Amino acid sequence: MRRRSAIRRKMLCLWLLLIGFALVALALSDLFNRDSDRNLHKPGPPRQPLQRIASPPDLEVIVDSHDPALELGADLTPLKSLQEDQLLFVPSIHGTKSSPQKKRSYKMLLPGASKDTTVRGPPTHGEMGKAVRLHLEGLERDMELRALQQYGFNEVVSERISLHRRLPEARHPECLGEQHIESLPSASVVICFNDEAWSTLLRTVHSVLDTAPKQYLQEVLLVDDLSQQGEIIHPSIHPSIHPSIHPSIHPLIQCADSLFRLFSMLLLGHLKTGLSEYVSHLDGVRLIRSTKRLGVGGCRTLGATRAVGEVLVFMDSHCECQKGWLEPLLERIAQDRTRVVSPIMDVIDWQSFRYNATQWPIRGVFDWRLDFFWESNPELQDKDPEMAVQPLQSPALGGGVVAIDRHFFQSVGAYDPGMVLWGAEQIELSIRVWSCGGSMEVVPCSRVGHLTRRHLPYRFPDQDLLQRNKIRIAETWMDTYKKIYYRRDTLAHFIRQSENPNITERLRLKRSLGCRNFHWFLTTVYPQLYIPQDRTALSGELYSVGTGRCVDYPQGRGLQGGAMDVAPCTGTGSQVTMITDYLMITTDK
């Protein structure tokens, strides 16, 4: 009996493999013949075939029928923030100008007639920003946990939410009837991503397309910062994870797991061929792929070099836009081209994808460790009711969504090319904009939801990258106040003792722009930032012998006053407490 059962299991596994290979062959055949089949069954003029030029597989630009940057005659000089071999040039089949020729090869995908992507099905989970709570078990629960580990949010919930989901109205009633000036500048929305989940990336794109008026939205630029995803997340179904499964079917489970992996590798490279195919059917959306890992600043600068809109709107790849979010931003920039503006950033919960409106007024600030956070102060609106719809100047802006005039972005130095991957680039830009003649605002009649993460879904190749980025800020912009930062971040202090950051170009930029010093920034832009006393009686972590914990301020509360908390001791310098000459206790962040 055991021998017959083993033979039966082997035969069943063989049949599963044969069926799997047959399905793969059919799918690949359908992929190769998809365009010709559409032309045979679609009425109207035939679709223009895809045109490709031989190139390495990691370099791709998707445009509409021509390169708009060349037809519109963008007159900006090349940005110095990117090396020449990091730029992608696309030849135009229209217009009189020609792009710089490069010796390396590339490929270009030219889609023909686009299909209608605005058809919406019936409402799904999460409509009107409501929370989605799933109670999954078994393999589905394993898939949920694996996706959570990879992305930092519940991607299984995200997959069940419509790409066009409706959001609750969060704007102030006075914003709804607001009239904007007629001649608003055009906008290019630049969305950088690296291994972003398919559902959140496409929901961001469709949210922009669904809410931004076409007369103002010049284009959406997707910039792939060297994504590596070539297969989808699938649950590990090793028998040890499911001890309740009878051992007799373990070979079938392993066979099915191998088959699933085969489908994933061959058919589901969603950020590669799948994304290219999808984007080719969206009007006004272009895809640029970087040949190098650039990080946030470098990736956005790359997008800026290809953008043609008068205003650049940098947006994270996991956002959802409210109606009317774009016009207030464009109007503020149209009135003053040196303004850099941001919407109110509402919060999308990482677990349930519930849309939570942020309380106004709010502004972006940072502490002496150069950590950014949003600071809320509702008392301001109580004193001045008109503030409900008035933009509020902000010492800093977050990187979730930020809009800036394209010419001003270049003239002020774009993003610092010396800042690596991710971390503190927005603080550097904020200090530079303010110090070099610009200003920053949060615009309350513009709202965009930003998805929070439970944890960062990627690891840095160098654990000290964030400190090195902050050291560049301190050495370039903080003058003598940089010693306060080094007292707060002992790791950065030791790194600085052994390394010299190359900031020659940024210092030259600072001089050429006639930028003001950091003392001006503290006294004029951000006087609320407490400047520590030069002399301290005692300093260090205030340790509780009874609980084994250290005194700490929750992030942001230290600048507004309030009670201290106790938290596990970190030993990183973030919980430094000082007793001043006046016997005052402060965290002095």
Coordinates of C-alpha atoms in Angstrom, one line a residue:
M1 CA 0.0 0.0 0.0
R2 CA 2.8 2.4 0.9
R3 CA 4.5 1.7 -2.5
R4 CA 1.2 2.4 -4.4
S5 CA 0.7 5.6 -2.4
A6 CA 4.2 6.8 -3.2
I7 CA 3.7 6.0 -6.9
R8 CA 0.4 7.8 -6.9
R9 CA 2.0 10.9 -5.3
K10 CA 4.8 11.0 -7.8
M11 CA 2.4 10.7 -10.7
L12 CA 0.2 13.5 -9.4
C13 CA 3.3 15.7 -8.9
L14 CA 4.4 14.9 -12.5
W15 CA 0.9 15.9 -13.8
L16 CA 1.1 19.1 -11.9
L17 CA 4.4 20.0 -13.4
L18 CA 3.2 19.2 -16.9
I19 CA 0.1 21.3 -16.5
G20 CA 2.3 24.1 -15.1
F21 CA 4.7 24.0 -18.1
A22 CA 1.7 24.1 -20.4
L23 CA 0.2 27.1 -18.7
V24 CA 3.6 28.9 -18.8
A25 CA 3.9 28.2 -22.6
L26 CA 0.4 29.5 -23.2
A27 CA 1.1 32.6 -21.1
L28 CA 4.3 33.4 -22.9
S29 CA 2.6 32.8 -26.3
D30 CA -0.2 35.2 -25.2
L31 CA 2.4 37.8 -24.1
F32 CA 4.1 37.7 -27.5
N33 CA 0.9 37.9 -29.5
R34 CA -0.9 40.4 -27.3
D35 CA -0.5 43.4 -29.4
S36 CA -1.5 41.7 -32.7
D37 CA -4.6 40.2 -31.0
R38 CA -5.7 43.6 -29.8
N39 CA -5.4 45.0 -33.3
L40 CA -7.5 42.3 -34.7
H41 CA -10.3 42.7 -32.2
K42 CA -10.2 46.4 -31.6
P43 CA -12.2 48.8 -33.8
G44 CA -10.8 51.9 -35.2
P45 CA -7.3 52.7 -36.5
P46 CA -4.7 50.0 -35.9
R47 CA -2.4 50.4 -33.0
Q48 CA 1.2 51.5 -33.7
P49 CA 3.6 48.7 -33.1
L50 CA 6.1 49.0 -30.3
Q51 CA 9.5 50.2 -31.5
R52 CA 12.6 49.1 -29.7
I53 CA 16.2 49.9 -30.1
A54 CA 18.7 47.4 -28.9
S55 CA 20.1 48.2 -25.4
P56 CA 21.2 46.7 -22.1
P57 CA 18.1 45.5 -20.2
D58 CA 18.5 47.8 -17.2
L59 CA 18.2 51.1 -19.2
E60 CA 14.7 52.0 -20.4
V61 CA 12.7 55.1 -21.1
I62 CA 9.0 55.0 -21.9
V63 CA 7.7 58.1 -23.6
D64 CA 4.6 58.9 -25.6
S65 CA 5.1 59.2 -29.3
H66 CA 8.0 61.6 -28.9
D67 CA 10.2 63.2 -26.3
P68 CA 8.3 66.3 -24.9
A69 CA 11.4 67.7 -23.3
L70 CA 12.9 68.3 -26.7
E71 CA 9.7 69.6 -28.4
L72 CA 9.1 72.2 -25.7
G73 CA 12.7 73.3 -25.8
A74 CA 13.6 73.0 -22.2
D75 CA 16.3 75.7 -21.8
L76 CA 17.9 74.6 -18.6
T77 CA 21.6 73.8 -18.6
P78 CA 22.5 70.2 -17.4
L79 CA 22.4 69.8 -13.7
K80 CA 25.7 69.2 -12.1
S81 CA 24.2 66.9 -9.5
L82 CA 24.4 63.8 -11.7
Q83 CA 27.3 62.3 -13.5
E84 CA 27.0 62.0 -17.3
D85 CA 26.7 58.2 -17.3
Q86 CA 23.6 58.4 -15.0
L87 CA 21.5 60.4 -17.4
L88 CA 19.1 58.9 -20.0
F89 CA 18.6 60.7 -23.3
V90 CA 15.8 59.9 -25.7
P91 CA 16.0 60.9 -29.3
S92 CA 12.9 62.7 -30.7
I93 CA 11.1 61.8 -33.9
H94 CA 9.6 65.3 -33.9
G95 CA 10.9 68.8 -33.5
T96 CA 14.1 70.4 -34.6
K97 CA 16.4 70.0 -31.6
S98 CA 18.4 66.9 -31.0
S99 CA 19.4 65.5 -27.7
P100 CA 23.0 65.0 -26.7
Q101 CA 24.3 61.8 -28.3
K102 CA 25.8 59.1 -26.1
K103 CA 28.1 56.3 -27.1
R104 CA 26.2 53.8 -25.0
S105 CA 23.1 52.1 -26.2
Y106 CA 19.6 52.4 -24.8
K107 CA 16.1 51.3 -25.7
M108 CA 12.9 53.2 -26.1
L109 CA 9.3 52.0 -26.0
L110 CA 6.8 54.0 -28.1
P111 CA 3.2 53.1 -27.3
G112 CA 0.5 53.7 -29.8
A113 CA -3.2 54.3 -29.0
S114 CA -3.7 53.9 -25.3
K115 CA -6.5 51.8 -23.8
D116 CA -9.0 53.2 -21.4
T117 CA -7.7 52.8 -17.9
T118 CA -10.4 54.9 -16.2
V119 CA -13.0 52.1 -16.0
R120 CA -13.7 51.5 -12.4
G121 CA -15.3 48.5 -10.9
P122 CA -17.6 48.4 -8.0
P123 CA -16.3 49.8 -4.7
T124 CA -13.9 47.5 -2.9
H125 CA -12.3 47.4 0.5
G126 CA -11.2 50.7 2.1
E127 CA -13.6 53.0 0.3
M128 CA -13.8 56.6 1.7
G129 CA -10.6 55.9 3.6
K130 CA -12.1 53.3 5.9
A131 CA -10.0 50.7 7.7
V132 CA -9.6 47.3 6.2
R133 CA -9.1 44.5 8.7
L134 CA -8.5 41.0 7.5
H135 CA -8.6 37.8 9.6
L136 CA -6.4 35.5 7.6
E137 CA -5.2 32.0 8.5
G138 CA -2.8 29.5 7.2
L139 CA -1.0 30.2 4.0
E140 CA -2.8 33.6 3.6
R141 CA -1.6 34.7 7.0
D142 CA 2.0 33.6 6.1
M143 CA 1.7 35.7 2.9
E144 CA 0.5 38.7 4.9
L145 CA 3.5 38.4 7.3
R146 CA 6.0 37.9 4.5
A147 CA 4.7 41.0 2.6
L148 CA 4.7 43.0 5.8
Q149 CA 8.3 42.1 6.4
Q150 CA 9.3 43.1 2.9
Y151 CA 7.4 46.3 2.5
G152 CA 6.9 47.6 6.0
F153 CA 3.1 47.7 5.6
N154 CA 0.3 45.3 5.0
E155 CA 0.5 44.8 1.3
V156 CA -2.1 42.0 1.4
V157 CA -4.6 44.7 2.5
S158 CA -3.4 47.1 -0.1
E159 CA -4.0 44.5 -2.8
R160 CA -7.7 44.5 -1.8
I161 CA -8.1 48.2 -2.2
S162 CA -9.1 49.8 -5.5
L163 CA -6.4 51.8 -7.4
H164 CA -9.0 54.5 -7.6
R165 CA -10.4 54.5 -4.1
R166 CA -12.3 57.5 -2.9
L167 CA -11.2 59.5 0.1
P168 CA -13.1 61.4 2.7
E169 CA -13.1 65.2 2.4
A170 CA -10.6 66.5 4.8
R171 CA -10.2 70.1 3.6
H172 CA -11.6 73.1 5.5
P173 CA -15.0 74.1 4.1
E174 CA -13.6 77.5 3.0
C175 CA -11.1 75.6 0.8
L176 CA -13.9 74.0 -1.2
G177 CA -15.1 77.2 -2.9
E178 CA -11.7 78.7 -3.3
Q179 CA -11.0 80.4 -6.7
H180 CA -7.5 80.2 -8.1
I181 CA -5.8 82.5 -10.6
E182 CA -6.4 81.4 -14.2
S183 CA -2.8 81.2 -15.5
L184 CA -1.3 78.5 -13.2
P185 CA 2.0 77.0 -14.2
S186 CA 2.2 73.4 -15.5
A187 CA 3.5 70.6 -13.3
S188 CA 5.6 67.5 -13.7
V189 CA 5.0 65.0 -10.9
V190 CA 8.2 63.0 -10.2
I191 CA 7.7 59.7 -8.4
C192 CA 10.8 57.8 -7.5
F193 CA 10.6 54.2 -6.4
N194 CA 12.8 51.3 -5.4
D195 CA 11.2 47.9 -5.0
E196 CA 7.8 49.5 -4.2
A197 CA 4.8 47.3 -4.0
W198 CA 2.8 47.1 -7.2
S199 CA -0.5 48.2 -5.6
T200 CA 0.8 51.2 -3.7
L201 CA 2.8 52.4 -6.7
L202 CA 0.0 52.2 -9.1
R203 CA -2.5 53.7 -6.6
T204 CA -0.2 56.7 -6.3
V205 CA -0.1 57.1 -10.1
H206 CA -3.8 56.8 -10.6
S207 CA -4.5 59.1 -7.6
V208 CA -2.5 61.8 -9.3
L209 CA -4.2 61.2 -12.7
D210 CA -7.6 61.1 -11.1
T211 CA -7.3 64.3 -9.1
A212 CA -4.9 66.7 -11.0
P213 CA -6.6 68.9 -13.7
K214 CA -5.3 67.9 -17.1
Q215 CA -4.6 71.5 -18.1
Y216 CA -2.1 71.8 -15.3
L217 CA -0.6 68.3 -15.2
Q218 CA 2.1 68.1 -17.8
E219 CA 3.2 64.6 -17.0
V220 CA 3.9 62.0 -14.4
L221 CA 7.5 60.7 -14.4
L222 CA 8.1 57.4 -12.8
V223 CA 11.8 57.0 -12.0
D224 CA 12.9 53.5 -11.1
D225 CA 15.9 53.7 -8.8
L226 CA 17.3 50.3 -9.8
S227 CA 14.5 48.1 -8.4
Q228 CA 15.5 44.5 -8.1
Q229 CA 12.1 42.9 -7.8
G230 CA 11.6 40.3 -10.4
E231 CA 9.1 38.1 -8.7
I232 CA 6.2 38.5 -6.3
I233 CA 6.1 37.7 -2.6
H234 CA 4.8 34.2 -2.0
P235 CA 4.4 32.3 1.2
S236 CA 6.9 29.8 2.3
I237 CA 5.0 26.6 2.5
H238 CA 7.7 24.4 4.0
P239 CA 6.0 21.7 6.1
S240 CA 7.8 22.9 9.2
I241 CA 5.7 26.0 9.1
H242 CA 2.5 24.1 9.0
P243 CA 2.9 21.1 11.4
S244 CA -0.8 20.4 11.1
I245 CA -0.3 19.2 7.5
H246 CA -0.1 15.5 7.2
P247 CA 3.4 14.2 6.2
S248 CA 1.9 12.2 3.4
I249 CA 1.3 15.3 1.3
H250 CA 4.6 17.0 2.0
P251 CA 6.0 16.1 -1.5
L252 CA 2.9 17.6 -3.1
I253 CA 3.4 20.8 -1.1
Q254 CA 7.0 21.0 -2.1
C255 CA 6.1 20.3 -5.8
A256 CA 3.4 23.1 -5.7
D257 CA 5.9 25.5 -4.1
S258 CA 8.4 24.9 -6.9
L259 CA 5.7 25.4 -9.5
F260 CA 4.7 28.7 -7.8
R261 CA 8.3 29.9 -7.8
L262 CA 8.5 29.1 -11.5
F263 CA 5.4 31.2 -12.3
S264 CA 6.8 34.0 -10.2
M265 CA 10.1 34.1 -12.0
L266 CA 8.7 33.8 -15.5
L267 CA 5.6 35.8 -15.4
L268 CA 5.4 38.2 -12.5
G269 CA 8.4 40.6 -12.7
H270 CA 6.0 43.4 -11.8
L271 CA 8.5 46.2 -11.6
K272 CA 10.2 45.2 -14.8
T273 CA 8.3 44.1 -18.0
G274 CA 4.9 44.2 -16.2
L275 CA 5.3 47.9 -15.2
S276 CA 6.6 48.9 -18.6
E277 CA 3.6 47.3 -20.3
Y278 CA 1.2 48.8 -17.8
V279 CA 2.6 52.3 -18.1
S280 CA 2.7 52.2 -21.9
H281 CA -1.2 52.4 -21.8
L282 CA -1.4 55.5 -19.5
D283 CA -1.5 58.9 -21.2
G284 CA 0.9 61.4 -19.8
V285 CA 3.0 58.8 -17.8
R286 CA 6.6 58.1 -18.6
L287 CA 9.0 55.6 -17.0
I288 CA 12.7 56.2 -16.6
R289 CA 15.0 53.5 -15.3
S290 CA 18.3 54.4 -13.6
T291 CA 21.4 52.3 -14.3
K292 CA 22.7 53.0 -10.8
R293 CA 21.3 53.2 -7.3
L294 CA 20.9 56.9 -6.8
G295 CA 19.0 57.3 -3.5
V296 CA 16.2 59.8 -2.9
G297 CA 18.1 63.0 -3.9
G298 CA 19.8 61.6 -6.9
C299 CA 16.7 59.9 -8.2
R300 CA 14.6 63.0 -7.9
T301 CA 17.4 65.1 -9.6
L302 CA 17.4 62.6 -12.4
G303 CA 13.6 63.0 -12.8
A304 CA 14.1 66.8 -12.8
T305 CA 16.5 66.6 -15.7
R306 CA 13.8 64.8 -17.8
A307 CA 10.8 66.9 -16.6
V308 CA 9.2 69.5 -18.8
G309 CA 6.7 71.1 -16.4
E310 CA 7.3 74.5 -15.0
V311 CA 6.9 73.2 -11.5
L312 CA 8.4 70.0 -10.1
V313 CA 6.2 68.0 -7.7
F314 CA 8.3 65.4 -5.9
M315 CA 6.1 62.7 -4.5
D316 CA 6.8 59.4 -2.6
S317 CA 5.6 56.2 -4.3
H318 CA 3.0 55.4 -1.6
C319 CA 0.6 58.4 -1.5
E320 CA -3.1 59.1 -2.2
C321 CA -4.2 62.6 -3.3
Q322 CA -7.3 64.5 -2.2
K323 CA -9.3 66.4 -4.8
G324 CA -8.0 69.9 -5.4
W325 CA -4.5 69.1 -4.0
L326 CA -2.5 70.5 -7.0
E327 CA -4.0 73.9 -7.7
P328 CA -3.2 75.6 -4.3
L329 CA 0.4 74.5 -4.6
L330 CA 0.8 75.9 -8.1
E331 CA -0.9 79.1 -7.1
R332 CA 1.6 79.8 -4.3
I333 CA 4.5 79.2 -6.5
A334 CA 3.0 81.3 -9.3
Q335 CA 2.9 84.2 -6.9
D336 CA 6.5 83.7 -5.8
R337 CA 8.8 81.4 -7.8
T338 CA 11.2 81.1 -4.8
R339 CA 8.5 79.4 -2.7
V340 CA 8.8 75.7 -1.9
V341 CA 5.5 74.3 -0.8
S342 CA 4.0 71.2 0.6
P343 CA 0.4 70.0 1.3
I344 CA -0.8 68.9 4.6
M345 CA 0.4 65.3 4.9
D346 CA -2.4 63.1 6.1
V347 CA -1.5 59.7 7.4
I348 CA -2.5 56.3 5.9
D349 CA -2.2 53.6 8.5
W350 CA 0.4 50.8 7.6
Q351 CA -1.8 48.0 8.9
S352 CA -5.4 48.9 8.0
F353 CA -4.8 51.6 5.3
R354 CA -7.2 53.9 7.2
Y355 CA -7.0 57.5 6.0
N356 CA -6.4 59.8 9.0
A357 CA -6.7 63.5 8.5
T358 CA -3.9 65.6 10.1
Q359 CA -4.9 68.4 12.5
W360 CA -4.0 71.9 11.3
P361 CA -2.0 74.0 11.8
I362 CA 1.2 72.0 11.4
R363 CA 4.7 72.7 10.2
G364 CA 7.9 70.8 9.6
V365 CA 10.8 71.3 12.1
F366 CA 13.9 69.5 13.2
D367 CA 15.9 69.2 16.4
W368 CA 19.6 69.4 17.2
R369 CA 20.1 65.8 16.1
L370 CA 18.9 66.9 12.7
D371 CA 15.9 64.6 12.9
F372 CA 12.8 65.9 11.0
F373 CA 9.2 65.7 12.4
W374 CA 5.9 67.5 12.0
E375 CA 5.0 69.9 14.8
S376 CA 1.3 70.6 15.5
N377 CA 0.1 73.7 17.3
P378 CA -3.7 73.9 17.4
E379 CA -3.6 77.0 19.7
L380 CA -2.4 79.1 16.8
Q381 CA -5.7 78.6 15.0
D382 CA -7.7 79.4 18.1
K383 CA -5.9 82.8 18.3
D384 CA -6.4 83.5 14.5
P385 CA -9.4 81.8 12.9
E386 CA -8.3 83.0 9.5
M387 CA -5.3 80.7 9.7
A388 CA -7.6 77.8 8.8
V389 CA -7.0 78.5 5.1
Q390 CA -3.8 80.6 5.2
P391 CA -0.4 79.0 4.3
L392 CA 2.0 78.7 7.2
Q393 CA 5.7 79.3 6.8
S394 CA 7.7 76.2 7.8
P395 CA 11.4 75.9 8.8
A396 CA 11.5 72.6 7.0
L397 CA 9.4 70.4 4.8
G398 CA 9.1 66.6 4.7
G399 CA 10.0 64.7 1.6
G400 CA 6.6 63.0 1.1
V401 CA 5.3 65.7 -1.3
V402 CA 7.1 68.9 -2.1
A403 CA 6.6 71.3 -5.0
I404 CA 9.3 73.7 -6.3
D405 CA 9.8 75.8 -9.4
R406 CA 12.0 73.9 -11.9
H407 CA 14.3 76.9 -12.6
F408 CA 14.6 77.7 -8.9
F409 CA 15.3 74.1 -8.1
Q410 CA 18.3 74.1 -10.4
S411 CA 19.6 77.5 -9.5
V412 CA 19.6 76.7 -5.8
G413 CA 21.6 73.6 -6.4
A414 CA 19.0 70.7 -6.7
Y415 CA 19.6 67.9 -4.1
D416 CA 23.1 67.5 -2.7
P417 CA 24.7 64.8 -4.8
G418 CA 27.0 63.9 -1.9
M419 CA 24.1 62.7 0.3
V420 CA 23.9 58.9 -0.1
L421 CA 20.7 56.9 -0.5
W422 CA 18.2 58.1 2.1
G423 CA 18.1 60.3 5.1
A424 CA 18.2 64.1 6.0
E425 CA 18.3 65.3 2.3
Q426 CA 15.1 67.2 3.0
I427 CA 16.5 69.0 6.0
E428 CA 19.5 70.0 3.9
L429 CA 17.3 71.3 1.1
S430 CA 15.2 73.2 3.6
I431 CA 18.1 75.0 5.3
R432 CA 19.6 75.8 1.8
V433 CA 16.3 77.2 0.4
W434 CA 15.8 79.5 3.4
S435 CA 19.4 80.6 3.6
C436 CA 19.7 81.3 -0.1
G437 CA 16.7 83.5 -0.8
G438 CA 13.7 81.2 -0.8
S439 CA 11.0 80.2 1.6
M440 CA 9.0 77.2 2.6
E441 CA 5.3 76.8 3.3
V442 CA 2.6 74.3 4.2
V443 CA -0.6 75.0 2.2
P444 CA -3.7 73.9 4.2
C445 CA -6.1 73.7 1.2
S446 CA -3.9 71.0 -0.3
R447 CA -4.0 67.5 1.3
V448 CA -2.2 64.3 0.3
G449 CA -2.2 61.1 2.3
H450 CA 1.1 59.4 3.0
L451 CA 1.4 55.8 3.9
T452 CA 3.4 55.2 7.1
R453 CA 5.6 52.1 7.5
R454 CA 6.1 49.9 10.5
H455 CA 9.8 49.7 9.7
L456 CA 12.2 50.6 6.9
P457 CA 11.9 47.8 4.4
Y458 CA 15.6 47.9 3.3
R459 CA 19.0 47.8 4.9
F460 CA 21.7 50.3 4.3
P461 CA 25.0 48.8 3.0
D462 CA 26.7 51.2 5.5
Q463 CA 25.0 51.6 8.9
D464 CA 26.6 55.1 9.3
L465 CA 25.1 56.6 6.1
L466 CA 22.6 58.7 7.9
Q467 CA 25.3 60.2 10.1
R468 CA 27.5 60.9 7.1
N469 CA 24.6 62.7 5.4
K470 CA 24.0 64.8 8.6
I471 CA 27.7 65.6 8.8
R472 CA 27.5 67.2 5.4
I473 CA 24.7 69.4 6.6
A474 CA 26.6 70.4 9.8
E475 CA 29.8 71.2 8.0
T476 CA 28.2 73.0 5.1
W477 CA 25.4 75.0 6.7
M478 CA 25.6 75.1 10.5
D479 CA 28.8 77.1 11.0
T480 CA 29.8 77.2 14.7
Y481 CA 26.5 75.7 15.7
K482 CA 27.6 72.3 14.4
K483 CA 29.2 71.6 17.7
I484 CA 25.8 71.3 19.2
Y485 CA 24.9 68.6 16.7
Y486 CA 28.1 66.7 17.4
R487 CA 27.3 66.8 21.2
R488 CA 23.9 65.2 20.4
D489 CA 25.2 62.5 18.0
T490 CA 28.4 61.0 19.4
L491 CA 28.7 58.5 16.5
A492 CA 28.7 61.4 14.0
H493 CA 31.4 63.1 16.2
F494 CA 33.7 60.1 16.0
I495 CA 33.1 59.7 12.3
R496 CA 34.0 63.4 11.8
Q497 CA 37.2 62.9 13.7
S498 CA 38.4 60.3 11.3
E499 CA 36.9 61.5 8.0
N500 CA 36.7 64.7 6.1
P501 CA 33.6 65.1 3.9
N502 CA 34.2 66.5 0.5
I503 CA 32.0 69.6 0.5
T504 CA 34.1 71.9 -1.7
E505 CA 31.4 72.2 -4.4
R506 CA 28.6 72.9 -1.9
L507 CA 30.6 75.6 -0.1
R508 CA 31.3 77.2 -3.5
L509 CA 27.6 77.1 -4.3
K510 CA 26.9 78.7 -0.9
R511 CA 29.3 81.5 -1.6
S512 CA 28.0 82.1 -5.2
L513 CA 24.4 82.3 -4.1
G514 CA 25.3 84.7 -1.3
C515 CA 23.6 82.5 1.3
R516 CA 23.0 83.7 4.9
N517 CA 24.6 82.1 7.9
F518 CA 23.0 79.7 10.3
H519 CA 22.6 82.3 13.0
W520 CA 20.3 84.2 10.7
F521 CA 18.3 81.0 10.1
L522 CA 17.9 80.4 13.9
T523 CA 16.9 84.0 14.7
T524 CA 14.7 84.7 11.7
V525 CA 13.2 81.4 10.4
Y526 CA 13.3 79.1 13.4
P527 CA 13.6 81.1 16.7
Q528 CA 11.7 78.4 18.6
L529 CA 14.6 76.0 18.4
Y530 CA 16.2 76.2 21.9
I531 CA 19.9 77.0 21.7
P532 CA 21.6 75.1 24.5
Q533 CA 23.7 76.9 27.2
D534 CA 27.4 76.8 26.5
R535 CA 28.1 75.6 30.0
T536 CA 26.4 72.7 31.6
A537 CA 26.7 71.5 35.1
L538 CA 25.9 67.8 34.3
S539 CA 25.0 66.0 31.2
G540 CA 24.3 62.4 30.1
E541 CA 21.5 59.9 30.3
L542 CA 19.2 60.3 33.3
Y543 CA 18.9 56.7 34.4
S544 CA 16.3 55.3 36.8
V545 CA 17.8 52.6 39.0
G546 CA 14.3 51.3 39.9
T547 CA 13.0 50.8 36.4
G548 CA 16.2 50.4 34.4
R549 CA 15.0 53.0 32.0
C550 CA 16.1 56.5 30.9
V551 CA 14.3 59.8 30.8
D552 CA 13.2 60.8 27.3
Y553 CA 11.0 63.3 25.4
P554 CA 8.7 61.8 22.7
Q555 CA 9.9 63.2 19.4
G556 CA 8.8 66.8 19.0
R557 CA 7.4 67.3 22.4
G558 CA 10.6 68.7 23.8
L559 CA 10.3 71.8 21.6
Q560 CA 6.8 72.5 22.8
G561 CA 7.2 71.7 26.5
G562 CA 5.3 69.0 28.4
A563 CA 6.0 66.1 30.7
M564 CA 9.0 63.8 30.3
D565 CA 8.6 60.1 29.7
V566 CA 10.8 57.1 30.5
A567 CA 11.8 54.7 27.8
P568 CA 14.3 51.9 27.3
C569 CA 17.9 53.3 27.2
T570 CA 19.3 53.5 23.7
G571 CA 22.9 54.5 24.4
T572 CA 23.0 56.4 21.1
G573 CA 23.0 59.9 22.6
S574 CA 19.3 60.5 21.7
Q575 CA 18.4 60.7 25.4
V576 CA 21.0 63.1 26.5
T577 CA 19.7 65.1 29.5
M578 CA 21.4 68.3 30.7
I579 CA 21.3 70.2 33.9
T580 CA 22.1 73.8 33.2
D581 CA 23.8 76.5 35.3
Y582 CA 20.2 77.6 36.2
L583 CA 19.4 74.1 37.5
M584 CA 17.0 73.5 34.6
I585 CA 16.6 70.0 33.2
T586 CA 16.4 69.8 29.4
T587 CA 16.8 67.1 26.8
D588 CA 18.4 69.7 24.6
K589 CA 17.7 67.8 21.4

